[in-house]
């Protein structure tokens, strides 16, 4: 993020996206939400696209911090540690960071209608997808590119269903079970010990 003011504006935009949706995101509303004088947001982000890009940039920064545990753990060859870190990130996205997750879905939908935003959104996504491929390859995946897409799809599906779908929010145990089952189907398993 370029400055404290840009961070303040971006955080206000994220809050508005989560609370009011795309229609509620205006330069004036951001000024009010951020407690800034009228016109402050326009001086920083002249167009609506610039404001959306600013919000997306801030979301990406926050998610990089949130996903750091998964990326750090994933550098080991311990699938169980990677799985638990992934579960904790999912749980955080559904609880503590729920506002940001909702805002990201708003931006994702808007990116389907704005090619300029789609480009930025896809570039942001690659910052998470590329390391996932490397982590899965190191863990022994036979097809890390495909498997990383499946993990992302699973995670997005769980979050979308819990936040905007008709499904019940999963518990930590539900997430552990689901992620564990998914990874067991993708990664080689240690040989079982013979029973005595």
Tab-separated table of C-alpha atoms in Angstrom:
chain	number	residue	atom	x	y	z
A	1	UNK	CA	0.000	0.000	0.000
A	2	UNK	CA	1.372	3.366	-0.991
A	3	UNK	CA	0.471	5.502	2.055
A	4	UNK	CA	-1.519	5.560	5.273
A	5	UNK	CA	-4.263	7.481	3.500
A	6	UNK	CA	-4.408	4.897	0.707
A	7	UNK	CA	-4.650	2.147	3.331
A	8	UNK	CA	-7.446	4.016	5.136
A	9	UNK	CA	-9.376	4.517	1.888
A	10	UNK	CA	-8.866	0.888	0.866
A	11	UNK	CA	-10.047	-0.406	4.261
A	12	UNK	CA	-13.139	1.806	4.055
A	13	UNK	CA	-13.828	0.509	0.535
A	14	UNK	CA	-13.501	-3.088	1.749
A	15	UNK	CA	-15.962	-2.402	4.570
A	16	UNK	CA	-18.459	-0.823	2.175
A	17	UNK	CA	-18.160	-3.686	-0.299
A	18	UNK	CA	-18.856	-6.175	2.483
A	19	UNK	CA	-21.720	-4.214	4.048
A	20	UNK	CA	-23.415	-2.583	1.059
A	21	UNK	CA	-22.149	-4.412	-1.994
A	22	UNK	CA	-20.887	-2.911	-5.214
A	23	UNK	CA	-23.722	-0.380	-5.453
A	24	UNK	CA	-22.848	1.046	-2.046
A	25	UNK	CA	-19.250	1.753	-3.024
A	26	UNK	CA	-18.971	5.385	-4.032
A	27	UNK	CA	-16.193	7.913	-3.547
A	28	UNK	CA	-18.438	9.930	-1.246
A	29	UNK	CA	-19.362	6.866	0.836
A	30	UNK	CA	-15.685	5.979	1.220
A	31	UNK	CA	-14.909	9.521	2.411
A	32	UNK	CA	-17.670	9.216	5.008
A	33	UNK	CA	-16.682	5.698	6.117
A	34	UNK	CA	-13.020	6.704	6.440
A	35	UNK	CA	-13.827	9.983	8.200
A	36	UNK	CA	-12.093	11.995	5.499
A	37	UNK	CA	-13.039	15.374	4.044
A	38	UNK	CA	-15.220	15.245	0.907
A	39	UNK	CA	-13.156	14.682	-2.230
A	40	UNK	CA	-10.296	12.893	-0.463
A	41	UNK	CA	-11.000	9.534	-2.085
A	42	UNK	CA	-11.354	11.136	-5.527
A	43	UNK	CA	-7.939	12.759	-5.107
A	44	UNK	CA	-6.415	9.365	-4.381
A	45	UNK	CA	-8.408	7.150	-6.763
A	46	UNK	CA	-9.889	9.258	-9.533
A	47	UNK	CA	-12.048	6.584	-11.152
A	48	UNK	CA	-14.221	3.791	-9.867
A	49	UNK	CA	-11.807	1.286	-11.414
A	50	UNK	CA	-8.903	2.889	-9.531
A	51	UNK	CA	-10.891	2.604	-6.287
A	52	UNK	CA	-11.672	-1.076	-6.972
A	53	UNK	CA	-8.012	-1.760	-7.760
A	54	UNK	CA	-6.972	-0.037	-4.530
A	55	UNK	CA	-9.359	-2.216	-2.513
A	56	UNK	CA	-8.150	-5.354	-4.306
A	57	UNK	CA	-4.516	-4.429	-3.721
A	58	UNK	CA	-5.197	-4.034	0.012
A	59	UNK	CA	-7.132	-7.325	0.167
A	60	UNK	CA	-4.221	-9.077	-1.513
A	61	UNK	CA	-1.780	-7.629	1.033
A	62	UNK	CA	-3.974	-8.800	3.910
A	63	UNK	CA	-4.434	-12.272	2.438
A	64	UNK	CA	-0.690	-12.668	1.877
A	65	UNK	CA	-0.234	-12.103	5.613
A	66	UNK	CA	-3.097	-14.509	6.413
A	67	UNK	CA	-1.728	-17.208	4.084
A	68	UNK	CA	1.888	-16.845	5.241
A	69	UNK	CA	1.498	-19.721	7.704
A	70	UNK	CA	0.380	-22.081	4.944
A	71	UNK	CA	3.163	-21.015	2.615
A	72	UNK	CA	5.808	-21.321	5.356
A	73	UNK	CA	4.591	-24.702	6.598
A	74	UNK	CA	4.235	-25.881	3.020
A	75	UNK	CA	7.944	-25.555	2.487
A	76	UNK	CA	8.387	-28.642	4.653
A	77	UNK	CA	7.540	-32.141	3.519
A	78	UNK	CA	4.903	-32.623	6.223
A	79	UNK	CA	1.429	-32.819	4.653
A	80	UNK	CA	-0.233	-32.883	8.102
A	81	UNK	CA	1.286	-29.518	9.053
A	82	UNK	CA	0.335	-28.078	5.658
A	83	UNK	CA	-3.224	-29.395	6.051
A	84	UNK	CA	-3.627	-27.870	9.524
A	85	UNK	CA	-2.281	-24.519	8.361
A	86	UNK	CA	-4.734	-24.573	5.428
A	87	UNK	CA	-7.596	-25.380	7.819
A	88	UNK	CA	-6.663	-22.487	10.086
A	89	UNK	CA	-6.586	-20.075	7.141
A	90	UNK	CA	-10.003	-21.275	5.952
A	91	UNK	CA	-11.395	-20.897	9.477
A	92	UNK	CA	-9.997	-17.368	9.722
A	93	UNK	CA	-11.481	-16.446	6.335
A	94	UNK	CA	-14.893	-17.650	7.544
A	95	UNK	CA	-14.790	-16.013	10.968
A	96	UNK	CA	-12.300	-13.270	11.829
A	97	UNK	CA	-11.792	-12.148	8.205
A	98	UNK	CA	-15.355	-12.741	7.011
A	99	UNK	CA	-15.751	-9.077	6.005
A	100	UNK	CA	-12.738	-9.311	3.719
A	101	UNK	CA	-13.947	-12.581	2.215
A	102	UNK	CA	-17.317	-11.038	1.341
A	103	UNK	CA	-15.588	-7.989	-0.165
A	104	UNK	CA	-13.350	-10.271	-2.255
A	105	UNK	CA	-16.413	-12.052	-3.638
A	106	UNK	CA	-17.887	-8.686	-4.616
A	107	UNK	CA	-14.663	-7.840	-6.436
A	108	UNK	CA	-14.530	-11.273	-8.074
A	109	UNK	CA	-18.022	-10.829	-9.496
A	110	UNK	CA	-17.210	-7.320	-10.696
A	111	UNK	CA	-14.062	-8.675	-12.366
A	112	UNK	CA	-16.269	-10.877	-14.561
A	113	UNK	CA	-17.691	-7.676	-16.076
A	114	UNK	CA	-14.546	-5.515	-16.145
A	115	UNK	CA	-11.604	-6.919	-18.120
A	116	UNK	CA	-9.241	-4.354	-16.558
A	117	UNK	CA	-10.138	-5.538	-13.051
A	118	UNK	CA	-10.032	-9.189	-14.173
A	119	UNK	CA	-6.380	-8.733	-15.116
A	120	UNK	CA	-5.536	-7.308	-11.678
A	121	UNK	CA	-7.631	-9.979	-9.933
A	122	UNK	CA	-5.919	-12.809	-11.828
A	123	UNK	CA	-2.456	-11.389	-11.103
A	124	UNK	CA	-3.340	-11.215	-7.401
A	125	UNK	CA	-4.590	-14.800	-7.478
A	126	UNK	CA	-1.370	-16.073	-9.031
A	127	UNK	CA	0.480	-14.902	-5.911
A	128	UNK	CA	-1.335	-17.695	-4.058
A	129	UNK	CA	-1.733	-20.314	-6.772
A	130	UNK	CA	1.910	-20.456	-7.855
A	131	UNK	CA	3.258	-21.247	-4.353
A	132	UNK	CA	0.508	-23.855	-3.903
A	133	UNK	CA	1.819	-25.679	-6.988
A	134	UNK	CA	5.353	-25.668	-5.552
A	135	UNK	CA	4.147	-26.869	-2.133
A	136	UNK	CA	2.179	-29.756	-3.618
A	137	UNK	CA	5.071	-30.744	-5.876
A	138	UNK	CA	7.397	-30.847	-2.850
A	139	UNK	CA	4.839	-32.957	-0.961
A	140	UNK	CA	4.834	-35.550	-3.749
A	141	UNK	CA	1.780	-34.639	-5.821
A	142	UNK	CA	1.765	-36.421	-9.166
A	143	UNK	CA	0.019	-33.417	-10.788
A	144	UNK	CA	0.634	-30.311	-8.650
A	145	UNK	CA	-0.936	-27.839	-11.099
A	146	UNK	CA	-4.222	-29.722	-11.275
A	147	UNK	CA	-4.173	-30.510	-7.566
A	148	UNK	CA	-3.562	-26.870	-6.619
A	149	UNK	CA	-6.578	-25.853	-8.731
A	150	UNK	CA	-8.651	-28.465	-6.927
A	151	UNK	CA	-7.550	-27.256	-3.483
A	152	UNK	CA	-8.389	-23.677	-4.429
A	153	UNK	CA	-11.765	-24.779	-5.833
A	154	UNK	CA	-12.513	-26.781	-2.683
A	155	UNK	CA	-11.550	-23.871	-0.419
A	156	UNK	CA	-13.525	-21.321	-2.438
A	157	UNK	CA	-16.534	-23.645	-2.519
A	158	UNK	CA	-16.467	-24.148	1.248
A	159	UNK	CA	-16.181	-20.411	1.881
A	160	UNK	CA	-18.815	-19.439	-0.666
A	161	UNK	CA	-21.286	-22.001	0.662
A	162	UNK	CA	-20.695	-20.944	4.278
A	163	UNK	CA	-20.937	-17.217	3.571
A	164	UNK	CA	-23.560	-16.840	0.849
A	165	UNK	CA	-24.947	-20.305	0.261
A	166	UNK	CA	-27.627	-22.236	2.060
A	167	UNK	CA	-25.115	-24.490	3.780
A	168	UNK	CA	-24.313	-24.408	7.457
A	169	UNK	CA	-20.970	-22.935	8.456
A	170	UNK	CA	-18.461	-25.752	8.902
A	171	UNK	CA	-16.786	-26.403	12.226
A	172	UNK	CA	-13.032	-26.667	12.591
A	173	UNK	CA	-13.444	-30.440	12.715
A	174	UNK	CA	-15.458	-30.370	9.464
A	175	UNK	CA	-12.670	-28.396	7.799
A	176	UNK	CA	-9.974	-30.722	9.123
A	177	UNK	CA	-11.852	-33.740	7.841
A	178	UNK	CA	-12.488	-32.218	4.391
A	179	UNK	CA	-8.959	-30.895	3.847
A	180	UNK	CA	-7.471	-34.147	5.134
A	181	UNK	CA	-9.587	-36.253	2.788
A	182	UNK	CA	-8.728	-34.024	-0.145
A	183	UNK	CA	-4.987	-34.153	0.493
A	184	UNK	CA	-5.005	-37.903	1.104
A	185	UNK	CA	-6.415	-38.332	-2.376
A	186	UNK	CA	-3.651	-36.195	-3.890
A	187	UNK	CA	-0.496	-37.008	-1.991
A	188	UNK	CA	1.373	-40.253	-1.517
A	189	UNK	CA	0.647	-41.770	1.872
A	190	UNK	CA	3.311	-43.203	4.138
A	191	UNK	CA	3.284	-46.996	4.183
A	192	UNK	CA	1.090	-48.376	6.930
A	193	UNK	CA	2.813	-50.169	9.758
A	194	UNK	CA	2.104	-53.865	10.020
A	195	UNK	CA	-0.067	-54.818	12.948
A	196	UNK	CA	1.586	-56.841	15.694
